[in-house]
């Protein structure tokens, strides 16, 4: 079922890629955070990046979002530059903290993306905010301020806010890391439900790049898991997860699921901080 | 809802208002009354001369017997103070926006702002009268000068202290700097600006009074205090100080009410201490 592969995914036609990172390196001063990252995410694919803390997962995501320029390497987002993807409002960003505007109620927070960079608002591009509020299960809380909501509900608002521009690429940075275990488990399957029902998710589902340090979360969500080594972050291994969809919480007890989790744990343990002779000073 | 007499709802309104206001009004009033009693007793028991320290009863009498005069002079001072507060705050917010966006500008301008701040207002006041004349202009300028600093400092911090996640989100949608300012930086800075305004409001009164010492032609509580001091009419001097205190309290109450309305989302407005 789950096939670990040491080499990157087979190359596909450029038009098929939602995200292409090649030879991406990132230095913070003398510290090398990311090195030799070659990653391709196909349209409609759900890719999860796992790695220990401090391995550069968040930096990788911010590079993909065009928020952080890499020191070296090339980044292509949705067939163009990350800048163009931003300008066209084709990215949906969800971070570890909900990062909502506390003075706005739920409805106004979800309306925020529409109110900026208006020139990119297509005639019928945006999703219906009310439908999104229902989709993430927040009906009845439209007028609530963020501080009146639980952590899980705040992340639902953040998810709806990211989806309202009908993004072609959803970038999620440990969105459930600050939640308690019970809520976290629940949100996993909420996300999968929303992912498969999100506006525009007809024949092809939305493309997602999701970063986490939870292996269980990775296996539950992903089409493909990318394992990052400790700093400097490199792609240590990739593994296709071909567990059937839709997935349910009970699936986490299935032997195939547990087998995949074990294999990724093993890969994480053995992933060495591949040092090259020149890297000695970097750590 | 309206009662048969029509007067009943009004009384209900007043009772409700009183019940809501009591926790805010009673503690300071009791504290003030207690202070007045101790002061009165001290003066009485030690037989302090009225030329050294008048008892509160004498101050109250001086105030009430000439309430129209004190109210009129108080309004003059209030006008100078609010004028200076408006100009000083406006200029400080503008500067803070510029400095929050550019460290170079901050490095260039902050030392100047500090230099102006540490120059004693008493040294500048006579100069201002020479530069701006004897009307309201030098007084408003002095009040503005004394108020801008806390607003500037808090503004710089406030415009910068934004949720980095929210900033990332807005940037990922290519929001313009203007949109980021209006949607994120300005609301984020409001709690800082209100805290500064409360300090600046009291400072603006001090500035107005100092200015009135030097440009006494137009009256105001500063001129009254100066005059009564020379005539050694301490009861009237203290009456002017009490008037000033009332204005200061009212300005702070007004700001606190505005803050509660505008910042209901911010934790500083919910908290009951303890």
Coordinates of C-alpha atoms in Angstrom, one line a residue:
Chain A
X1 CA 0.0 0.0 0.0
X2 CA 2.3 2.7 1.2
X3 CA 5.5 2.8 -0.8
X4 CA 8.4 4.7 0.6
X5 CA 10.6 6.1 -2.2
X6 CA 13.9 7.7 -1.8
X7 CA 13.6 9.7 -5.0
X8 CA 11.2 12.6 -5.8
X9 CA 7.9 11.9 -7.4
X10 CA 8.0 11.1 -11.1
X11 CA 8.2 14.3 -13.1
X12 CA 5.0 15.4 -14.8
X13 CA 4.1 18.1 -17.3
X14 CA 4.7 21.6 -16.0
X15 CA 1.1 22.6 -16.4
X16 CA 0.2 19.9 -14.0
X17 CA 2.2 21.3 -11.1
X18 CA 0.6 23.7 -8.6
X19 CA 4.0 24.2 -6.9
X20 CA 7.5 23.5 -8.0
X21 CA 10.5 24.1 -5.8
X22 CA 13.9 23.2 -7.3
X23 CA 17.2 23.6 -5.7
X24 CA 15.8 25.8 -3.0
X25 CA 18.3 26.8 -0.3
X26 CA 17.7 29.2 2.6
X27 CA 20.3 30.7 4.8
X28 CA 19.7 32.8 7.9
X29 CA 23.0 34.5 8.3
X30 CA 25.5 31.7 8.9
X31 CA 22.8 29.1 9.6
X32 CA 21.6 27.0 6.7
X33 CA 17.8 26.4 7.3
X34 CA 16.9 24.6 4.0
X35 CA 19.1 22.9 1.5
X36 CA 18.6 21.3 -1.9
X37 CA 14.8 21.2 -1.7
X38 CA 13.2 19.8 -4.9
X39 CA 9.5 19.5 -4.4
X40 CA 6.6 19.3 -6.8
X41 CA 3.0 19.4 -5.8
X42 CA 0.5 18.4 -8.5
X43 CA -2.8 20.1 -8.9
X44 CA -5.4 18.6 -6.7
X45 CA -2.8 16.8 -4.6
X46 CA -2.7 16.9 -0.8
X47 CA 0.9 17.0 0.2
X48 CA 2.0 17.0 3.9
X49 CA 5.5 17.9 5.0
X50 CA 6.6 16.4 8.3
X51 CA 9.8 17.0 10.2
X52 CA 11.1 17.7 13.6
X53 CA 10.8 21.2 15.0
X54 CA 13.3 23.7 13.7
X55 CA 13.8 21.8 10.4
X56 CA 12.6 24.7 8.3
X57 CA 9.0 23.5 7.6
X58 CA 7.5 27.0 8.3
X59 CA 10.2 28.6 6.1
X60 CA 9.4 26.2 3.3
X61 CA 5.8 27.2 3.4
X62 CA 6.6 30.9 3.6
X63 CA 8.8 30.5 0.6
X64 CA 5.9 28.8 -1.3
X65 CA 3.7 31.7 -0.3
X66 CA 6.1 34.2 -1.7
X67 CA 6.5 35.7 1.8
X68 CA 10.2 34.7 2.1
X69 CA 12.6 34.8 -0.8
X70 CA 14.9 31.8 -0.9
X71 CA 18.7 32.3 -0.8
X72 CA 19.0 30.2 -3.9
X73 CA 16.8 28.0 -6.2
X74 CA 13.6 28.6 -8.1
X75 CA 10.0 28.7 -7.0
X76 CA 7.1 28.4 -9.4
X77 CA 3.6 28.7 -8.0
X78 CA 0.6 27.9 -10.2
X79 CA 2.7 28.1 -13.3
X80 CA 4.0 31.5 -12.6
X81 CA 5.9 33.4 -9.9
X82 CA 4.8 33.5 -6.2
X83 CA 4.4 37.2 -6.7
X84 CA 1.9 36.7 -9.5
X85 CA 0.0 34.1 -7.3
X86 CA -0.2 36.7 -4.5
X87 CA -1.3 39.5 -6.9
X88 CA -4.1 37.2 -8.3
X89 CA -5.2 36.2 -4.8
X90 CA -4.8 32.6 -5.7
X91 CA -3.2 31.5 -2.4
X92 CA -5.0 30.6 0.9
X93 CA -2.9 30.8 4.0
X94 CA -3.7 29.2 7.3
X95 CA -1.1 29.6 10.1
X96 CA -0.5 27.9 13.5
X97 CA -2.3 30.9 15.2
X98 CA -5.7 31.8 13.8
X99 CA -4.4 35.4 13.3
X100 CA -7.9 36.7 13.1
X101 CA -8.6 40.4 13.5
X102 CA -10.0 40.6 17.0
X103 CA -12.1 43.7 16.4
X104 CA -14.0 42.0 13.5
X105 CA -16.8 39.5 14.0
X106 CA -16.7 36.1 12.3
X107 CA -18.5 37.4 9.2
X108 CA -16.3 40.5 8.8
X109 CA -13.1 38.4 9.3
X110 CA -14.2 36.1 6.5
X111 CA -14.9 39.2 4.4
X112 CA -11.4 40.6 4.9
X113 CA -9.8 39.0 1.8
X114 CA -12.4 40.6 -0.4
X115 CA -11.7 44.0 1.0
X116 CA -8.1 44.1 0.0
X117 CA -6.4 44.1 -3.4
X118 CA -9.8 44.5 -5.0
X119 CA -8.5 44.6 -8.5
X120 CA -7.9 40.9 -8.2
X121 CA -11.6 40.3 -7.3
X122 CA -13.0 38.5 -10.3
X123 CA -16.6 39.0 -11.3
X124 CA -17.7 35.7 -9.8
X125 CA -14.4 34.4 -8.4
X126 CA -15.1 34.5 -4.7
X127 CA -17.0 31.9 -2.8
X128 CA -20.2 32.7 -1.0
X129 CA -19.2 33.6 2.6
X130 CA -22.5 32.4 4.0
X131 CA -22.0 29.0 2.4
X132 CA -18.5 28.8 3.8
X133 CA -19.7 29.7 7.3
X134 CA -22.1 26.7 7.0
X135 CA -19.4 24.5 5.5
X136 CA -17.0 25.1 8.5
X137 CA -19.9 24.7 10.9
X138 CA -20.1 28.3 12.3
X139 CA -23.7 29.1 11.6
X140 CA -25.1 31.0 14.5
X141 CA -21.7 32.5 15.3
X142 CA -21.6 35.0 12.5
X143 CA -21.7 38.0 14.8
X144 CA -19.3 36.6 17.5
X145 CA -15.9 38.1 18.0
X146 CA -12.8 35.8 18.0
X147 CA -12.3 36.1 21.7
X148 CA -15.7 34.6 22.2
X149 CA -14.8 31.5 20.3
X150 CA -12.8 28.4 21.2
X151 CA -9.4 27.7 19.6
X152 CA -10.9 25.1 17.3
X153 CA -13.7 27.5 16.2
X154 CA -11.1 30.3 15.6
X155 CA -9.2 27.9 13.3
X156 CA -12.4 27.2 11.4
X157 CA -12.8 30.9 10.9
X158 CA -9.2 31.1 9.6
X159 CA -9.9 28.2 7.2
X160 CA -13.1 29.9 5.9
X161 CA -11.1 33.1 5.5
X162 CA -8.5 31.4 3.5
X163 CA -11.1 29.6 1.3
X164 CA -13.2 32.7 0.6
X165 CA -11.0 33.8 -2.3
X166 CA -11.4 30.3 -3.8
X167 CA -7.6 29.8 -3.8
X168 CA -5.9 27.4 -6.2
X169 CA -3.3 26.5 -3.6
X170 CA -4.0 26.1 0.1
X171 CA -0.9 26.6 2.4
X172 CA -1.3 25.4 5.9
X173 CA 1.4 25.8 8.6
X174 CA 0.7 23.4 11.5
X175 CA -2.9 24.8 11.7
X176 CA -3.9 22.4 14.5
X177 CA -0.8 22.4 16.6
X178 CA -2.2 24.8 19.2
X179 CA -5.3 22.7 19.7
X180 CA -6.0 20.0 22.3
X181 CA -5.7 16.4 21.2
X182 CA -9.4 15.8 21.0
X183 CA -10.2 18.9 19.0
X184 CA -7.2 18.3 16.8
X185 CA -8.3 14.9 15.8
X186 CA -11.8 16.2 15.0
X187 CA -10.4 19.1 12.9
X188 CA -8.4 16.7 10.8
X189 CA -11.5 15.1 9.4
X190 CA -13.3 18.5 9.3
X191 CA -10.5 19.7 7.0
X192 CA -10.8 16.6 4.8
X193 CA -14.6 17.1 4.6
X194 CA -14.2 20.8 3.8
X195 CA -11.4 20.0 1.3
X196 CA -13.6 17.7 -0.7
X197 CA -16.6 20.1 -0.5
X198 CA -14.8 23.4 -0.9
X199 CA -16.0 25.7 -3.7
X200 CA -14.3 24.8 -6.9
X201 CA -13.5 21.3 -5.7
X202 CA -15.5 19.6 -8.4
X203 CA -13.6 17.2 -10.6
X204 CA -10.3 18.1 -9.0
X205 CA -10.0 18.9 -5.3
X206 CA -8.0 21.8 -4.1
X207 CA -4.2 21.6 -4.0
X208 CA -2.9 21.6 -0.4
X209 CA 0.5 21.9 1.1
X210 CA 0.3 21.1 4.7
X211 CA 3.1 21.3 7.3
X212 CA 3.0 19.4 10.6
X213 CA 5.2 17.6 13.1
X214 CA 2.4 15.0 13.8
X215 CA 3.0 11.8 11.9
X216 CA -0.6 10.6 12.5
X217 CA -2.0 13.8 11.1
X218 CA 0.3 13.5 8.1
X219 CA -0.9 10.0 7.2
X220 CA -4.5 10.8 7.9
X221 CA -4.5 13.8 5.5
X222 CA -2.0 13.2 2.8
X223 CA -1.9 11.8 -0.7
X224 CA 1.9 12.1 -0.3
X225 CA 4.1 12.7 2.8
X226 CA 7.4 14.5 2.4
X227 CA 9.9 13.8 5.3
X228 CA 12.2 16.6 6.1
X229 CA 15.5 16.0 7.9
X230 CA 16.7 18.1 10.9
X231 CA 18.5 21.3 10.2
X232 CA 19.5 22.0 7.5
X233 CA 16.1 20.8 6.2
X234 CA 16.4 18.5 3.2
X235 CA 13.9 16.1 1.7
X236 CA 15.0 12.8 3.4
X237 CA 12.2 10.7 1.9
X238 CA 8.8 10.8 0.3
X239 CA 6.0 8.3 0.7
X240 CA 2.7 7.9 -1.2
X241 CA -0.3 7.2 1.1
X242 CA -2.8 5.4 -1.0
X243 CA -5.3 4.8 1.7
X244 CA -8.8 5.1 0.3
X245 CA -10.9 8.3 0.6
X246 CA -13.0 9.5 2.1
X247 CA -11.1 8.7 5.3
X248 CA -12.7 8.5 8.7
X249 CA -11.4 8.6 12.3
X250 CA -11.8 4.8 12.6
X251 CA -9.3 4.3 9.7
X252 CA -6.6 5.4 12.1
X253 CA -6.8 1.9 13.6
X254 CA -6.5 0.1 10.3
X255 CA -3.3 -1.9 9.8
X256 CA -2.4 -0.1 6.6
X257 CA -2.6 3.2 8.5
X258 CA -0.5 2.1 11.4
X259 CA 2.0 0.6 9.0
X260 CA 2.4 3.9 7.2
X261 CA 2.8 5.7 10.5
X262 CA 5.5 3.3 11.6
X263 CA 7.4 3.7 8.3
X264 CA 7.4 7.5 8.5
X265 CA 8.5 7.4 12.1
X266 CA 11.4 5.1 11.1
X267 CA 12.3 7.5 8.3
X268 CA 12.2 10.4 10.7
X269 CA 14.5 8.6 13.1
X270 CA 17.0 7.6 10.5
X271 CA 16.9 10.9 8.6
X272 CA 20.4 12.2 9.3
X273 CA 21.2 15.8 9.4
X274 CA 23.0 15.1 6.1
X275 CA 26.1 17.2 6.5
X276 CA 28.4 17.9 3.7
X277 CA 32.0 18.9 4.3
X278 CA 31.2 22.6 3.8
X279 CA 28.3 22.5 6.2
X280 CA 30.3 22.1 9.3
X281 CA 30.1 25.8 10.2
X282 CA 26.4 25.9 9.5
X283 CA 25.3 24.1 12.6
Chain B
X1 CA -44.0 49.4 28.0
X2 CA -45.1 52.9 28.9
X3 CA -46.7 53.1 32.3
X4 CA -50.0 54.8 32.9
X5 CA -48.5 57.9 34.3
X6 CA -45.6 58.2 31.8
X7 CA -43.3 59.2 34.6
X8 CA -42.6 55.6 35.8
X9 CA -40.3 54.6 32.9
X10 CA -38.2 57.7 33.4
X11 CA -37.7 56.9 37.0
X12 CA -36.8 53.3 36.1
X13 CA -34.2 54.7 33.7
X14 CA -32.7 56.8 36.3
X15 CA -32.6 54.0 38.9
X16 CA -30.9 51.8 36.3
X17 CA -28.4 54.4 35.4
X18 CA -27.6 55.1 39.1
X19 CA -27.1 51.4 39.7
X20 CA -24.7 51.1 36.8
X21 CA -22.8 54.3 37.7
X22 CA -22.5 53.6 41.4
X23 CA -19.5 51.3 41.3
X24 CA -17.7 54.0 39.4
X25 CA -18.8 57.1 41.3
X26 CA -19.0 55.9 44.9
X27 CA -15.4 54.8 45.6
X28 CA -13.8 58.1 44.4
X29 CA -16.5 60.2 46.1
X30 CA -16.0 58.4 49.4
X31 CA -12.2 58.7 49.1
X32 CA -12.5 62.4 48.3
X33 CA -14.8 63.0 51.2
X34 CA -12.5 61.1 53.5
X35 CA -9.6 63.2 52.4
X36 CA -11.5 66.4 52.9
X37 CA -12.5 65.4 56.4
X38 CA -8.9 64.7 57.4
X39 CA -7.7 68.0 55.8
X40 CA -10.4 69.9 57.6
X41 CA -9.6 68.3 60.9
X42 CA -5.9 68.9 60.5
X43 CA -6.4 72.6 59.8
X44 CA -8.9 72.9 62.7
X45 CA -6.8 71.0 65.3
X46 CA -3.5 72.7 64.5
X47 CA -5.0 76.1 64.1
X48 CA -3.3 76.5 60.7
X49 CA -3.6 80.0 59.3
X50 CA -5.8 80.5 56.2
X51 CA -2.7 82.2 54.6
X52 CA -0.9 78.9 54.8
X53 CA -3.6 76.3 54.1
X54 CA -7.3 77.1 53.9
X55 CA -9.7 74.4 55.1
X56 CA -11.7 72.6 52.4
X57 CA -14.9 74.2 53.7
X58 CA -13.5 77.6 52.9
X59 CA -12.3 76.4 49.5
X60 CA -15.8 75.0 48.8
X61 CA -17.4 78.3 49.9
X62 CA -15.1 80.3 47.6
X63 CA -15.9 78.0 44.7
X64 CA -19.6 78.0 45.2
X65 CA -19.9 81.7 45.8
X66 CA -18.2 82.5 42.5
X67 CA -19.1 79.4 40.5
X68 CA -19.8 81.3 37.3
X69 CA -16.4 82.9 37.3
X70 CA -14.6 79.6 37.9
X71 CA -16.7 77.8 35.3
X72 CA -15.9 80.5 32.7
X73 CA -12.1 80.5 33.4
X74 CA -12.2 76.7 33.5
X75 CA -13.8 76.6 30.0
X76 CA -11.1 78.9 28.7
X77 CA -8.4 76.6 30.0
X78 CA -10.3 73.5 28.7
X79 CA -10.5 75.1 25.2
X80 CA -6.7 75.7 25.2
X81 CA -6.0 72.2 26.5
X82 CA -8.2 70.4 24.0
X83 CA -6.9 72.5 21.2
X84 CA -3.4 71.6 22.1
X85 CA -4.3 68.0 22.7
X86 CA -5.9 67.8 19.2
X87 CA -2.9 69.4 17.4
X88 CA -0.3 67.6 19.5
X89 CA -2.0 64.2 19.1
X90 CA -2.6 64.7 15.4
X91 CA 1.0 65.6 14.7
X92 CA 2.3 62.8 16.9
X93 CA 0.2 60.2 15.1
X94 CA 1.4 61.4 11.7
X95 CA 5.0 61.2 12.9
X96 CA 4.5 57.8 14.5
X97 CA 3.1 56.4 11.3
X98 CA 6.1 57.6 9.4
X99 CA 8.6 56.4 12.0
X100 CA 6.8 53.0 12.4
X101 CA 7.3 52.4 8.6
X102 CA 10.9 53.5 8.4
X103 CA 13.6 52.8 11.0
X104 CA 15.8 55.4 9.2
X105 CA 13.2 58.1 9.8
X106 CA 12.8 57.0 13.4
X107 CA 16.6 57.2 13.9
X108 CA 16.6 60.6 12.3
X109 CA 13.6 62.2 14.0
X110 CA 13.4 60.6 17.5
X111 CA 16.4 62.4 18.9
X112 CA 14.9 65.7 17.8
X113 CA 11.6 64.7 19.4
X114 CA 13.4 63.9 22.6
X115 CA 15.3 67.1 22.5
X116 CA 12.1 69.1 22.2
X117 CA 10.6 67.0 24.9
X118 CA 13.3 67.6 27.5
X119 CA 13.5 71.3 26.9
X120 CA 11.7 72.8 29.9
X121 CA 8.3 74.1 28.9
X122 CA 8.8 77.0 31.3
X123 CA 11.9 78.1 29.3
X124 CA 10.0 78.0 26.0
X125 CA 6.7 79.6 27.2
X126 CA 8.0 83.2 27.2
X127 CA 9.6 82.7 23.8
X128 CA 6.3 81.3 22.4
X129 CA 4.6 84.5 23.5
X130 CA 7.1 86.5 21.6
X131 CA 6.8 84.2 18.5
X132 CA 3.1 83.7 18.5
X133 CA 1.7 86.8 20.2
X134 CA -0.6 87.2 23.2
X135 CA -3.7 85.4 21.9
X136 CA -4.6 81.7 22.1
X137 CA -1.8 80.7 19.7
X138 CA 1.1 80.4 22.1
X139 CA -1.0 78.6 24.7
X140 CA -2.3 76.0 22.3
X141 CA 1.3 75.6 21.0
X142 CA 2.6 74.9 24.5
X143 CA -0.2 72.5 25.3
X144 CA 0.4 70.7 22.0
X145 CA 4.1 70.5 22.7
X146 CA 3.6 68.9 26.1
X147 CA 1.2 66.3 24.8
X148 CA 2.8 65.0 21.6
X149 CA 5.5 62.9 23.3
X150 CA 3.5 60.0 24.9
X151 CA 1.3 59.7 21.8
X152 CA 4.4 59.6 19.6
X153 CA 6.2 56.9 21.6
X154 CA 3.1 54.7 22.0
X155 CA 2.1 55.2 18.4
X156 CA 5.4 53.9 17.1
X157 CA 5.1 50.8 19.2
X158 CA 1.4 50.4 18.4
X159 CA 1.7 50.7 14.7
X160 CA 4.4 48.1 14.7
X161 CA 2.9 45.6 17.2
X162 CA 0.7 43.8 14.8
X163 CA -0.1 40.1 14.7
X164 CA 2.6 38.7 12.4
X165 CA 0.2 35.9 11.2
X166 CA -2.4 38.5 10.2
X167 CA 0.4 40.5 8.4
X168 CA 1.5 37.4 6.5
X169 CA -2.1 36.6 5.6
X170 CA -2.7 40.1 4.2
X171 CA 0.6 40.1 2.3
X172 CA -0.2 36.7 0.8
X173 CA -3.2 38.4 -0.8
X174 CA -1.0 41.4 -2.0
X175 CA -2.8 43.9 0.2
X176 CA -1.3 47.4 -0.4
X177 CA 0.6 49.1 2.5
X178 CA -2.4 51.5 2.7
X179 CA -4.8 48.6 3.1
X180 CA -2.6 46.9 5.7
X181 CA -2.4 50.2 7.6
X182 CA -6.2 50.7 7.6
X183 CA -7.2 47.1 8.2
X184 CA -4.5 46.0 10.6
X185 CA -2.0 48.6 11.9
X186 CA -4.5 51.4 12.8
X187 CA -6.9 49.2 14.8
X188 CA -3.9 47.4 16.4
X189 CA -2.5 50.7 17.6
X190 CA -5.7 52.0 19.1
X191 CA -5.2 50.5 22.6
X192 CA -1.7 52.1 22.7
X193 CA -3.1 55.4 21.5
X194 CA -5.8 55.5 24.1
X195 CA -3.4 54.8 26.9
X196 CA -1.2 57.7 25.6
X197 CA -4.2 59.9 25.2
X198 CA -5.2 59.5 28.9
X199 CA -1.7 60.6 29.9
X200 CA -1.7 63.4 27.3
X201 CA -5.1 64.7 28.4
X202 CA -3.8 65.5 31.9
X203 CA -0.6 66.9 30.5
X204 CA -2.5 69.2 28.1
X205 CA -4.2 70.8 31.2
X206 CA -0.8 71.4 32.8
X207 CA 0.5 72.9 29.5
X208 CA -2.5 75.2 29.3
X209 CA -2.1 76.4 32.9
X210 CA 1.6 77.0 32.5
X211 CA 0.9 78.9 29.2
X212 CA -1.7 81.1 31.0
X213 CA 0.9 82.0 33.6
X214 CA 3.0 83.7 30.9
X215 CA 0.2 85.0 28.6
X216 CA -2.1 86.1 31.3
X217 CA -4.0 88.6 29.1
X218 CA -6.6 86.1 28.1
X219 CA -7.4 84.8 31.6
X220 CA -7.9 81.1 32.2
X221 CA -7.3 79.1 35.4
X222 CA -3.5 79.6 35.1
X223 CA -3.9 83.3 35.2
X224 CA -6.4 83.0 38.1
X225 CA -4.0 80.8 40.1
X226 CA -1.2 83.3 39.4
X227 CA -3.3 86.3 40.5
X228 CA -4.8 84.7 43.7
X229 CA -1.3 83.6 44.7
X230 CA -0.1 87.2 44.5
X231 CA -3.1 88.4 46.5
X232 CA -2.6 85.5 49.0
X233 CA -6.3 84.5 48.6
X234 CA -5.5 80.8 49.1
X235 CA -9.2 79.7 49.3
X236 CA -9.7 81.1 45.7
X237 CA -6.4 79.6 44.5
X238 CA -7.5 76.2 45.8
X239 CA -10.9 76.7 44.2
X240 CA -9.2 77.2 40.9
X241 CA -7.2 74.0 41.4
X242 CA -10.3 72.1 42.3
X243 CA -11.9 73.3 39.0
X244 CA -8.9 72.1 37.1
X245 CA -9.1 68.7 38.8
X246 CA -12.8 68.4 37.9
X247 CA -11.9 69.2 34.2
X248 CA -9.1 66.6 34.3
X249 CA -11.4 63.9 35.7
X250 CA -14.1 64.7 33.2
X251 CA -11.6 64.5 30.3
X252 CA -10.4 61.1 31.5
X253 CA -14.0 59.8 32.0
X254 CA -14.9 60.9 28.4
X255 CA -11.8 59.1 27.1
X256 CA -12.5 56.0 29.1
X257 CA -16.1 55.9 27.8
X258 CA -14.9 56.3 24.2
X259 CA -12.3 53.6 24.8
X260 CA -14.8 51.1 26.1
X261 CA -17.0 51.7 23.0
X262 CA -14.2 51.5 20.5
X263 CA -12.0 48.8 22.1
X264 CA -14.7 46.3 23.3
X265 CA -12.7 43.7 21.4
X266 CA -9.5 44.4 23.5
X267 CA -8.8 42.6 26.7
X268 CA -7.8 45.8 28.5
X269 CA -11.5 46.9 28.5
X270 CA -12.9 43.6 29.9
X271 CA -10.7 43.1 32.9
X272 CA -12.0 43.5 36.4
X273 CA -8.8 43.6 38.4
X274 CA -8.1 40.9 41.0

